Short mmCIF file of C-alpha atoms (C1' of nucleotides) in Angstrom, two decimals:
data_model
loop_
_atom_site.label_atom_id
_atom_site.label_comp_id
_atom_site.label_asym_id
_atom_site.label_seq_id
_atom_site.Cartn_x
_atom_site.Cartn_y
_atom_site.Cartn_z
CA MET A 1 148.67 89.26 119.68
CA ARG A 2 146.55 86.25 118.88
CA SER A 3 143.65 87.00 121.13
CA ALA A 4 143.40 90.55 119.83
CA GLU A 5 143.22 89.27 116.27
CA HIS A 6 140.69 86.59 117.06
CA SER A 7 138.53 89.05 118.80
CA ARG A 8 137.59 90.81 115.55
CA LEU A 9 135.11 88.15 114.51
CA THR A 10 134.05 87.54 118.09
CA ARG A 11 133.37 91.20 118.51
CA LYS A 12 131.35 91.36 115.35
CA LEU A 13 129.22 88.32 116.12
CA SER A 14 128.71 89.50 119.69
CA ALA A 15 126.92 92.52 118.32
CA PHE A 16 124.28 90.12 117.11
CA VAL A 17 124.28 87.13 119.45
CA ALA A 18 125.44 87.07 123.07
CA LEU A 19 127.80 84.09 122.96
CA SER A 20 128.43 81.80 125.91
CA GLY A 21 131.81 80.59 127.08
CA ALA A 22 131.35 77.28 125.32
CA GLU A 23 130.38 78.99 122.10
CA LEU A 24 133.38 81.28 122.31
CA ALA A 25 135.57 78.21 122.75
CA VAL A 26 134.20 76.63 119.58
CA LEU A 27 134.74 79.89 117.75
CA GLU A 28 138.29 79.93 119.01
CA GLN A 29 138.78 76.39 117.67
CA LEU A 30 137.94 77.58 114.17
CA HIS A 31 140.99 79.85 114.26
CA GLN A 32 143.50 77.01 114.50
CA ARG A 33 144.85 76.77 110.97
CA ARG A 34 146.58 80.08 110.60
CA ARG A 35 147.92 81.11 107.21
CA THR A 36 149.34 84.17 105.49
CA PHE A 37 148.99 85.38 101.92
CA ALA A 38 150.98 87.91 99.92
CA ALA A 39 149.36 91.03 98.48
CA GLY A 40 148.23 91.03 94.88
CA ARG A 41 148.18 87.30 94.24
CA ASP A 42 144.79 85.59 94.10
CA MET A 43 143.95 83.31 97.00
CA VAL A 44 141.06 81.80 95.09
CA HIS A 45 140.49 81.77 91.35
CA GLN A 46 137.18 81.75 89.57
CA GLY A 47 135.80 78.28 89.16
CA GLN A 48 137.79 76.50 91.84
CA SER A 49 135.61 74.18 93.87
CA ASP A 50 135.82 72.46 97.23
CA GLN A 51 137.41 75.58 98.51
CA ALA A 52 137.95 76.25 102.21
CA ALA A 53 136.64 79.39 103.87
CA TYR A 54 138.83 81.86 105.74
CA ILE A 55 138.37 84.14 108.69
CA LEU A 56 140.35 87.29 108.02
CA SER A 57 142.50 88.28 111.01
CA SER A 58 144.43 91.21 109.60
CA GLY A 59 144.66 92.99 106.27
CA TRP A 60 142.15 93.62 103.51
CA VAL A 61 140.92 91.42 100.64
CA CYS A 62 138.69 92.09 97.67
CA SER A 63 136.44 89.75 95.71
CA TYR A 64 136.00 90.57 92.06
CA LYS A 65 135.07 89.40 88.60
CA ILE A 66 137.11 90.01 85.47
CA GLN A 67 135.34 90.46 82.15
CA PRO A 68 136.59 89.24 78.78
CA ASP A 69 137.49 92.81 77.79
CA GLY A 70 139.75 93.16 80.81
CA THR A 71 137.62 95.49 82.91
CA ARG A 72 137.00 94.35 86.43
CA GLN A 73 134.21 94.78 88.90
CA ILE A 74 134.98 94.48 92.59
CA ILE A 75 132.05 92.82 94.32
CA ASP A 76 133.02 93.46 97.92
CA PHE A 77 135.90 94.07 100.27
CA GLN A 78 136.67 91.90 103.27
CA VAL A 79 138.10 93.51 106.39
CA PRO A 80 139.37 91.94 109.64
CA GLY A 81 136.69 89.84 111.28
CA ASP A 82 135.00 89.01 107.98
CA PHE A 83 134.45 85.58 106.53
CA LEU A 84 135.82 84.98 103.09
CA GLY A 85 134.38 82.31 100.84
CA LEU A 86 131.71 81.36 103.32
CA ARG A 87 129.20 80.96 100.55
CA SER A 88 131.35 78.60 98.55
CA VAL A 89 131.39 76.34 101.60
CA LEU A 90 127.77 76.65 102.63
CA LEU A 91 126.37 76.73 99.16
CA ARG A 92 128.56 76.15 96.19
CA THR A 93 131.59 77.52 94.40
CA SER A 94 130.99 81.11 93.60
CA ASP A 95 132.66 82.08 90.39
CA HIS A 96 134.67 85.07 91.44
CA SER A 97 138.22 85.57 92.66
CA PHE A 98 139.75 86.77 95.91
CA GLU A 99 142.82 88.97 96.01
CA PRO A 100 144.62 90.24 99.12
CA ILE A 101 145.14 93.98 98.89
CA VAL A 102 147.90 93.93 101.50
CA PRO A 103 149.69 90.99 103.08
CA ILE A 104 147.08 89.24 105.19
CA GLU A 105 146.68 86.78 108.00
CA ALA A 106 143.71 84.45 107.95
CA ALA A 107 142.48 81.28 109.60
CA GLU A 108 141.53 78.48 107.23
CA VAL A 109 138.19 76.88 108.01
CA LEU A 110 137.45 73.51 106.46
CA LYS A 111 133.92 72.64 105.50
CA SER A 112 133.93 69.71 107.92
CA ASP A 113 135.08 71.87 110.83
CA LEU A 114 132.46 74.45 110.12
CA LEU A 115 129.65 71.93 109.91
CA ALA A 116 130.86 70.28 113.13
CA ALA A 117 130.86 73.66 114.87
CA PHE A 118 127.34 74.31 113.60
CA ALA A 119 126.12 70.99 114.94
CA GLN A 120 127.66 71.67 118.33
CA THR A 121 126.42 75.21 118.81
CA PRO A 122 123.30 76.23 116.90
CA ARG A 123 123.50 79.74 118.26
CA LEU A 124 126.93 80.17 116.75
CA ALA A 125 125.49 78.88 113.48
CA THR A 126 122.79 81.53 113.71
CA ALA A 127 125.40 84.21 114.25
CA ILE A 128 127.50 83.11 111.28
CA LEU A 129 124.48 82.86 109.03
CA TRP A 130 123.60 86.37 110.12
CA ALA A 131 127.03 87.48 108.95
CA ALA A 132 126.46 85.78 105.58
CA SER A 133 123.09 87.44 105.26
CA ARG A 134 124.63 90.80 106.02
CA ASP A 135 127.30 90.29 103.37
CA GLU A 136 124.60 89.63 100.86
CA ALA A 137 122.66 92.72 101.88
CA MET A 138 125.83 94.69 101.25
CA VAL A 139 126.11 93.34 97.72
CA VAL A 140 122.51 94.35 97.09
CA GLU A 141 123.14 97.83 98.47
CA HIS A 142 126.23 98.00 96.30
CA LEU A 143 124.07 97.24 93.27
CA VAL A 144 121.70 100.03 94.28
CA GLY A 145 124.61 102.43 94.55
CA VAL A 146 126.13 101.60 91.17
CA GLY A 147 122.73 101.61 89.49
CA ARG A 148 121.11 104.64 91.05
CA ARG A 149 123.58 106.99 92.76
CA ASP A 150 125.82 109.58 91.12
CA ALA A 151 129.55 109.41 91.65
CA ASP A 152 129.68 111.70 94.69
CA ALA A 153 126.91 109.96 96.59
CA ARG A 154 128.29 106.58 95.58
CA MET A 155 131.71 107.40 96.97
CA ALA A 156 130.31 108.91 100.15
CA HIS A 157 128.03 105.96 100.71
CA PHE A 158 130.83 103.50 100.14
CA LEU A 159 133.22 105.17 102.55
CA LEU A 160 130.49 105.52 105.17
CA GLU A 161 129.62 101.86 104.88
CA LEU A 162 133.25 100.87 105.26
CA GLY A 163 133.53 103.07 108.34
CA SER A 164 130.48 101.45 109.82
CA ARG A 165 131.81 97.97 109.19
CA LEU A 166 135.20 98.81 110.64
CA ALA A 167 133.70 100.45 113.71
CA LEU A 168 131.93 97.18 114.44
CA VAL A 169 135.26 95.41 114.81
CA GLY A 170 136.95 98.27 116.61
CA ILE A 171 139.22 99.72 113.94
CA GLY A 172 137.21 102.73 112.82
CA SER A 173 134.95 105.46 114.13
CA LYS A 174 132.95 108.49 113.03
CA GLU A 175 136.27 110.35 112.95
CA GLY A 176 137.74 108.10 110.26
CA TYR A 177 139.85 105.00 109.69
CA ASP A 178 142.97 103.60 108.04
CA CYS A 179 142.29 102.37 104.52
CA PRO A 180 144.86 100.70 102.23
CA LEU A 181 142.78 100.98 99.05
CA THR A 182 144.14 102.76 95.99
CA GLN A 183 142.03 104.95 93.76
CA TYR A 184 142.07 102.09 91.28
CA HIS A 185 140.40 99.85 93.82
CA LEU A 186 137.76 102.47 94.42
CA ALA A 187 137.23 102.83 90.67
CA ASP A 188 136.78 99.10 90.13
CA ALA A 189 134.41 98.85 93.07
CA LEU A 190 132.27 101.85 92.20
CA GLY A 191 132.10 101.37 88.46
CA LEU A 192 134.03 104.59 87.73
CA SER A 193 137.31 105.45 86.06
CA ALA A 194 140.27 106.00 88.35
CA ILE A 195 140.56 109.52 87.01
CA HIS A 196 137.03 110.36 87.97
CA VAL A 197 137.57 108.83 91.39
CA ASN A 198 140.35 111.31 91.87
CA ARG A 199 138.12 114.24 90.94
CA VAL A 200 135.33 113.04 93.19
CA LEU A 201 137.71 112.73 96.13
CA ARG A 202 138.99 116.21 95.47
CA GLN A 203 135.48 117.58 95.42
CA LEU A 204 134.59 115.88 98.69
CA ARG A 205 137.77 117.25 100.22
CA GLU A 206 137.23 120.80 98.94
CA SER A 207 133.67 120.83 100.17
CA GLY A 208 134.96 119.96 103.61
CA MET A 209 133.22 116.62 104.01
CA LEU A 210 136.03 114.10 104.05
CA THR A 211 139.70 113.60 103.25
CA PHE A 212 141.20 110.41 101.84
CA ARG A 213 144.94 110.73 101.80
CA GLU A 214 147.98 108.61 102.55
CA GLY A 215 145.94 105.58 103.47
CA HIS A 216 143.61 107.32 105.84
CA VAL A 217 139.97 108.39 105.60
CA THR A 218 139.00 111.35 107.77
CA PHE A 219 135.38 112.43 108.12
CA HIS A 220 135.16 116.19 108.57
CA ASN A 221 131.39 116.54 108.42
CA TYR A 222 129.70 113.24 109.13
CA ASP A 223 126.13 114.54 109.07
CA GLN A 224 126.56 116.26 105.75
CA LEU A 225 127.97 113.04 104.32
CA LEU A 226 124.99 111.06 105.60
CA GLU A 227 122.72 113.45 103.79
CA LEU A 228 124.69 113.46 100.54
CA ALA A 229 124.85 109.66 100.44
CA GLU A 230 121.34 109.14 101.80
CA PHE A 231 123.05 106.57 103.96
CA ASP A 232 120.59 104.47 105.93
CA PRO A 233 122.57 101.81 107.79
CA ALA A 234 119.51 99.64 108.42
CA TYR A 235 120.77 97.00 105.99
CA LEU A 236 123.90 96.56 108.07
CA ASP A 237 121.67 95.36 110.88
CA GLN A 238 123.90 96.68 113.61
CA SER A 239 121.15 97.85 115.90
CA GLY A 240 122.11 95.48 118.68
CA PRO A 241 121.93 91.85 119.79
CA LEU A 242 118.82 90.04 118.64
CA LEU A 243 119.46 86.86 120.60
CA LYS A 244 120.30 87.17 124.27
CA MET B 1 96.85 72.35 85.27
CA ARG B 2 98.37 71.74 88.64
CA SER B 3 101.04 69.27 87.67
CA ALA B 4 102.21 71.43 84.81
CA GLU B 5 102.62 74.37 87.13
CA HIS B 6 104.40 72.36 89.79
CA SER B 7 106.74 70.93 87.28
CA ARG B 8 108.50 74.27 86.77
CA LEU B 9 110.51 74.00 89.95
CA THR B 10 110.85 70.26 89.58
CA ARG B 11 112.17 70.72 86.10
CA LYS B 12 114.68 73.31 87.23
CA LEU B 13 116.00 71.29 90.16
CA SER B 14 116.18 68.17 88.03
CA ALA B 15 118.73 69.93 85.87
CA PHE B 16 120.98 69.86 88.89
CA VAL B 17 120.01 66.81 90.95
CA ALA B 18 118.31 63.67 89.73
CA LEU B 19 115.44 63.44 92.20
CA SER B 20 113.92 60.15 93.34
CA GLY B 21 110.20 59.44 93.58
CA ALA B 22 110.27 60.05 97.33
CA GLU B 23 112.04 63.35 96.85
CA LEU B 24 109.58 64.40 94.20
CA ALA B 25 106.77 63.61 96.61
CA VAL B 26 108.27 65.84 99.30
CA LEU B 27 108.68 68.58 96.72
CA GLU B 28 105.05 68.14 95.78
CA GLN B 29 104.08 68.52 99.44
CA LEU B 30 105.68 71.95 99.53
CA HIS B 31 103.17 73.13 96.93
CA GLN B 32 100.13 72.63 99.14
CA ARG B 33 99.31 76.15 100.27
CA ARG B 34 98.37 77.77 97.04
CA ARG B 35 97.82 81.52 96.91
CA THR B 36 97.32 84.26 94.36
CA PHE B 37 98.46 87.89 94.38
CA ALA B 38 97.35 90.86 92.32
CA ALA B 39 99.78 92.75 90.08
CA GLY B 40 101.40 95.89 91.36
CA ARG B 41 100.81 95.44 95.07
CA ASP B 42 103.76 94.42 97.22
CA MET B 43 103.65 90.88 98.58
CA VAL B 44 106.42 91.65 101.03
CA HIS B 45 107.52 95.04 102.31
CA GLN B 46 111.00 96.03 103.37
CA GLY B 47 111.70 95.15 106.95
CA GLN B 48 108.99 92.56 107.51
CA SER B 49 110.31 89.56 109.39
CA ASP B 50 109.24 85.98 109.94
CA GLN B 51 108.19 85.97 106.36
CA ALA B 52 107.23 82.79 104.51
CA ALA B 53 108.88 81.86 101.24
CA TYR B 54 106.99 81.22 98.01
CA ILE B 55 107.44 79.01 95.02
CA LEU B 56 106.29 80.91 91.98
CA SER B 57 103.94 78.82 89.81
CA SER B 58 102.88 81.36 87.22
CA GLY B 59 103.54 85.02 86.54
CA TRP B 60 106.52 87.27 87.16
CA VAL B 61 107.68 89.09 90.30
CA CYS B 62 110.43 91.63 90.91
CA SER B 63 112.43 92.35 94.05
CA TYR B 64 113.58 95.93 94.47
CA LYS B 65 114.75 98.66 96.77
CA ILE B 66 113.36 102.19 96.84
CA GLN B 67 115.68 105.07 97.69
CA PRO B 68 114.74 108.15 99.69
CA ASP B 69 114.73 110.26 96.51
CA GLY B 70 112.16 107.97 94.93
CA THR B 71 114.37 106.22 92.39
CA ARG B 72 114.21 102.48 92.49
CA GLN B 73 116.63 99.69 91.73
CA ILE B 74 115.27 96.30 90.78
CA ILE B 75 117.51 93.61 92.24
CA ASP B 76 116.15 90.61 90.40
CA PHE B 77 113.13 89.15 88.67
CA GLN B 78 111.49 85.90 89.66
CA VAL B 79 109.96 83.71 86.98
CA PRO B 80 107.94 80.49 87.26
CA GLY B 81 109.85 77.81 89.13
CA ASP B 82 111.81 80.34 91.16
CA PHE B 83 111.87 80.62 94.91
CA LEU B 84 110.94 83.97 96.35
CA GLY B 85 112.12 85.05 99.76
CA LEU B 86 114.14 81.90 100.27
CA ARG B 87 116.91 83.87 101.89
CA SER B 88 114.65 85.52 104.40
CA VAL B 89 113.70 82.05 105.57
CA LEU B 90 117.11 80.43 105.49
CA LEU B 91 118.99 83.41 106.71
CA ARG B 92 117.22 86.50 107.83
CA THR B 93 114.82 89.20 106.68
CA SER B 94 116.23 90.82 103.62
CA ASP B 95 115.31 94.46 103.46
CA HIS B 96 113.82 94.72 100.04
CA SER B 97 110.31 94.43 98.66
CA PHE B 98 108.60 92.02 96.29
CA GLU B 99 106.06 93.14 93.75
CA PRO B 100 104.10 90.96 91.32
CA ILE B 101 104.40 92.31 87.79
CA VAL B 102 101.32 90.42 86.63
CA PRO B 103 98.75 88.49 88.65
CA ILE B 104 100.59 85.49 90.02
CA GLU B 105 100.04 82.10 91.54
CA ALA B 106 102.46 80.89 94.18
CA ALA B 107 102.74 78.20 96.84
CA GLU B 108 103.46 79.46 100.31
CA VAL B 109 106.24 77.59 102.08
CA LEU B 110 106.52 77.97 105.83
CA LYS B 111 109.89 77.91 107.46
CA SER B 112 108.91 74.81 109.47
CA ASP B 113 107.78 72.92 106.36
CA LEU B 114 110.98 73.77 104.54
CA LEU B 115 113.19 72.65 107.39
CA ALA B 116 111.19 69.45 107.75
CA ALA B 117 111.62 68.75 104.06
CA PHE B 118 115.35 69.39 104.34
CA ALA B 119 115.64 66.94 107.23
CA GLN B 120 113.76 64.28 105.29
CA THR B 121 115.60 64.57 102.00
CA PRO B 122 119.12 65.99 102.11
CA ARG B 123 119.45 65.74 98.36
CA LEU B 124 116.47 67.99 97.93
CA ALA B 125 118.09 70.38 100.37
CA THR B 126 121.20 70.36 98.22
CA ALA B 127 119.16 71.14 95.16
CA ILE B 128 117.35 74.04 96.80
CA LEU B 129 120.57 75.48 98.18
CA TRP B 130 121.96 75.25 94.69
CA ALA B 131 119.05 77.37 93.50
CA ALA B 132 119.76 79.92 96.22
CA SER B 133 123.41 80.01 95.29
CA ARG B 134 122.51 80.53 91.66
CA ASP B 135 120.23 83.43 92.56
CA GLU B 136 123.07 85.05 94.35
CA ALA B 137 125.43 84.55 91.44
CA MET B 138 122.86 86.34 89.30
CA VAL B 139 122.85 89.34 91.60
CA VAL B 140 126.63 89.47 91.38
CA GLU B 141 126.52 89.25 87.61
CA HIS B 142 123.90 91.99 87.64
CA LEU B 143 126.29 94.17 89.60
CA VAL B 144 129.00 93.51 87.03
CA GLY B 145 126.64 94.50 84.26
CA VAL B 146 125.52 97.76 85.83
CA GLY B 147 129.07 98.64 86.85
CA ARG B 148 131.00 97.68 83.76
CA ARG B 149 128.82 97.23 80.67
CA ASP B 150 127.44 99.93 78.41
CA ALA B 151 123.71 100.13 77.83
CA ASP B 152 123.60 97.92 74.73
CA ALA B 153 125.64 95.11 76.19
CA ARG B 154 123.76 95.41 79.47
CA MET B 155 120.41 95.02 77.77
CA ALA B 156 121.58 92.16 75.58
CA HIS B 157 123.10 90.37 78.54
CA PHE B 158 119.98 90.81 80.60
CA LEU B 159 117.65 89.48 77.93
CA LEU B 160 119.96 86.56 77.21
CA GLU B 161 120.10 85.66 80.88
CA LEU B 162 116.33 85.76 81.14
CA GLY B 163 116.04 83.54 78.10
CA SER B 164 118.44 81.09 79.61
CA ARG B 165 116.52 81.00 82.87
CA LEU B 166 113.20 80.56 81.12
CA ALA B 167 114.52 77.82 78.88
CA LEU B 168 115.45 75.86 81.99
CA VAL B 169 111.81 75.72 83.03
CA GLY B 170 110.49 75.15 79.54
CA ILE B 171 108.99 78.54 78.65
CA GLY B 172 111.71 79.99 76.48
CA SER B 173 114.27 79.04 73.87
CA LYS B 174 116.96 80.49 71.65
CA GLU B 175 114.15 81.75 69.45
CA GLY B 176 112.67 83.98 72.14
CA TYR B 177 110.10 84.09 74.93
CA ASP B 178 107.06 85.89 76.30
CA CYS B 179 108.03 88.73 78.61
CA PRO B 180 105.54 90.94 80.49
CA LEU B 181 108.09 93.58 81.51
CA THR B 182 107.59 97.22 80.57
CA GLN B 183 110.43 99.49 79.51
CA TYR B 184 110.16 101.05 82.97
CA HIS B 185 110.94 97.71 84.54
CA LEU B 186 113.95 97.32 82.29
CA ALA B 187 115.09 100.84 83.16
CA ASP B 188 114.85 100.23 86.91
CA ALA B 189 116.65 96.93 86.61
CA LEU B 190 119.47 98.12 84.36
CA GLY B 191 120.09 101.49 85.97
CA LEU B 192 119.01 103.43 82.88
CA SER B 193 116.26 105.90 82.08
CA ALA B 194 113.15 104.48 80.44
CA ILE B 195 113.76 106.74 77.47
CA HIS B 196 117.21 105.37 76.90
CA VAL B 197 115.88 101.84 77.24
CA ASN B 198 113.60 102.60 74.34
CA ARG B 199 116.49 103.82 72.19
CA VAL B 200 118.62 100.82 73.06
CA LEU B 201 115.80 98.47 72.11
CA ARG B 202 115.35 100.29 68.85
CA GLN B 203 119.04 100.00 68.09
CA LEU B 204 119.07 96.28 68.82
CA ARG B 205 116.02 95.86 66.62
CA GLU B 206 117.45 97.92 63.74
CA SER B 207 120.73 96.06 63.86
CA GLY B 208 118.78 92.84 63.44
CA MET B 209 119.73 91.22 66.72
CA LEU B 210 116.48 91.07 68.67
CA THR B 211 112.97 92.43 68.85
CA PHE B 212 111.09 93.20 72.06
CA ARG B 213 107.54 94.10 71.20
CA GLU B 214 104.06 93.42 72.51
CA GLY B 215 105.26 91.32 75.39
CA HIS B 216 107.52 89.10 73.36
CA VAL B 217 111.29 88.88 72.97
CA THR B 218 112.51 87.44 69.68
CA PHE B 219 116.17 86.66 69.09
CA HIS B 220 117.09 87.21 65.45
CA ASN B 221 120.81 86.67 65.73
CA TYR B 222 121.69 84.77 68.86
CA ASP B 223 125.41 84.46 68.19
CA GLN B 224 125.85 88.15 67.52
CA LEU B 225 124.04 88.89 70.78
CA LEU B 226 126.33 86.54 72.69
CA GLU B 227 129.29 88.43 71.34
CA LEU B 228 127.87 91.88 72.02
CA ALA B 229 126.97 90.98 75.59
CA GLU B 230 130.04 88.85 76.20
CA PHE B 231 127.55 86.48 77.70
CA ASP B 232 129.20 83.54 79.44
CA PRO B 233 126.46 81.47 81.07
CA ALA B 234 128.89 79.66 83.38
CA TYR B 235 127.52 81.48 86.41
CA LEU B 236 124.08 80.04 85.71
CA ASP B 237 125.56 76.61 86.30
CA GLN B 238 123.26 74.86 83.87
CA SER B 239 125.83 72.51 82.47
CA GLY B 240 123.97 69.43 83.66
CA PRO B 241 123.21 67.36 86.75
CA LEU B 242 126.02 67.23 89.25
CA LEU B 243 124.44 64.67 91.54
CA LYS B 244 123.12 61.50 89.98
"C1'" DC C 1 85.51 109.82 74.74
"C1'" DG C 2 88.51 111.36 78.18
"C1'" DT C 3 92.06 109.10 81.03
"C1'" DT C 4 95.80 106.41 81.92
"C1'" DA C 5 99.77 103.45 80.98
"C1'" DG C 6 103.14 102.50 77.90
"C1'" DT C 7 105.93 103.59 73.79
"C1'" DT C 8 108.32 106.60 70.58
"C1'" DT C 9 111.00 110.52 68.92
"C1'" DG C 10 113.63 115.05 69.09
"C1'" DA C 11 116.58 118.53 71.34
"C1'" DT C 12 119.77 119.86 74.84
"C1'" DG C 13 123.02 119.35 78.29
"C1'" DG C 14 125.57 117.16 82.20
"C1'" DT C 15 128.18 113.44 84.03
"C1'" DC C 16 131.71 110.80 83.40
"C1'" DC C 17 135.09 108.47 80.10
"C1'" DT C 18 139.25 108.64 77.27
"C1'" DC C 19 143.47 110.43 75.84
"C1'" DA C 20 147.50 112.90 77.22
"C1'" DA C 21 150.86 114.43 80.28
"C1'" DG C 22 153.21 115.71 84.52
"C1'" DC C 23 154.47 114.93 89.40
"C1'" DA C 24 155.87 112.46 93.74
"C1'" DC C 25 157.61 108.57 95.79
"C1'" DT C 26 159.81 103.95 96.09
"C1'" DG C 27 162.70 100.44 94.94
"C1'" DT C 28 166.33 98.52 91.87
"C1'" DG C 29 170.48 97.97 89.54
"C1'" DG C 30 174.52 99.93 87.20
"C1'" DC D 1 175.21 107.77 94.04
"C1'" DC D 2 172.32 108.34 90.38
"C1'" DA D 3 169.53 106.69 86.38
"C1'" DC D 4 165.48 104.35 85.62
"C1'" DA D 5 161.30 102.01 85.97
"C1'" DG D 6 157.09 101.24 88.39
"C1'" DT D 7 153.19 102.65 91.03
"C1'" DG D 8 149.98 105.82 92.41
"C1'" DC D 9 148.13 110.57 92.35
"C1'" DT D 10 146.82 114.84 89.88
"C1'" DT D 11 145.23 117.93 86.28
"C1'" DG D 12 143.58 119.47 81.53
"C1'" DA D 13 141.00 119.02 77.11
"C1'" DG D 14 137.66 116.93 74.24
"C1'" DG D 15 133.97 113.99 73.45
"C1'" DA D 16 130.72 109.88 74.17
"C1'" DC D 17 127.06 108.21 76.52
"C1'" DC D 18 123.13 108.74 78.72
"C1'" DA D 19 119.76 111.79 81.53
"C1'" DT D 20 116.33 115.22 81.35
"C1'" DC D 21 112.77 118.00 79.35
"C1'" DA D 22 109.10 118.19 76.06
"C1'" DA D 23 105.66 116.26 73.30
"C1'" DA D 24 103.14 113.18 70.28
"C1'" DC D 25 101.19 108.64 69.51
"C1'" DT D 26 98.83 104.12 70.50
"C1'" DA D 27 96.03 100.94 73.00
"C1'" DA D 28 93.17 99.70 76.76
"C1'" DC D 29 89.54 100.81 79.69
"C1'" DG D 30 85.76 102.72 82.26
#
DNA sequence: CGTTAGTTTGATGGTCCTCAAGCACTGTGG
DNA sequence: CCACAGTGCTTGAGGACCATCAAACTAACG
């Protein structure tokens, strides 16, 4: 259903800015150019410029950098309702790649369309810049995790953050959520080996905190996880609308 | 000397955009509110909003996040010619702190002044957004380093990046540069213990690649360092002016 | 001249990586 | 229908890298 898919981004932005009918209409306009991409094949390669942005309707994407020695670091995941490549439109080509993790649907947003929408509705611009700012805060928090948390806390923090993000767009809760990531994805995101990811997940499962199995994350003891991860969701800035 | 200090940012932006006399004048205007800060005491605390930005004239600053358990992760360092808190003006309050590492001089830039300057000179706006984009690319590269490089390569990469940044503003070269960081700063930035930082530095020194002593970094074998760190400066985007 | 900040070195041990191998499941082609 | 390959998950053994604990040394500073 189109409206249900579009509502992911709307829902997310509405948590920050109460949007008017006119603003919602402009937002709707941005969803016109609908496209699909297959899993596993890069949508955007490092170094491409003049790239469009995308609003992800369904499916998951990751952004990553490959090193000369073949190891890869995943920078961030994009989930439904997220912008993808917003920075390369607003600022400049960022030099990392985007890969769909599952087949995805996304709306292509041209630079000109985005700037026109910004000119028309400054409040919408504020909301979208808030989303960009939040993405950046997540990268910073990711850096903190990889630099200063041990594997257990890192994993717990990561899965809690994902849950929080998904809850904001209505596809996750404190009970858990569907998650198409493999243990290899987790390893490349968290700076661990896939083997150690497996052991960490086992430990979390055996200690009764969470289960990650068959594409589903289940939180068994949310409070204990919060404590283990020292998860403070302030950086996600989801406390409620700032503009009325 | 005022003009010499101001020229740091000018010099950096000129590597990207050839600025006209009028644009240089507007840039000069932004340097009016000159302030100083003592070392070791936060200029900006996590969570403060409506914060001004600063253009760093002299001295070094670091931005960091403290965790509940007391460990800290340094996100980035700012050196002369860098903006500080640009994102919190353009986007929204970022939730980390800024601490001067040595006594610093900086020009305060109010949000209103910055937006006025942008409206007057779009090319200057482009240049400053380029700087913001570059800062962000550095955070991403930092994440890659902490996630996927061992301690030696991480250190080498970090010191090479700093050298590259300093060279752009005329206070560093392939020979080396002055660097006021302690081994504790390096540890908090690289996600290592201070003790291990010391051993890594010793190893780099004994293998004849670089010396870091008494506030000065000296490169003895630049090419070997490039190879060890797999340092590809593409993300620093210093290839030359893009706008003429 | 004691204190503090920063650096240096040694010893020990834990976290996490690497190598190796087996299992379950899926899809493909003979 | 079954062999086979491919992908992803799981477990074990051994070892590297880096953290932690402990302590000495230097330089700066009141």
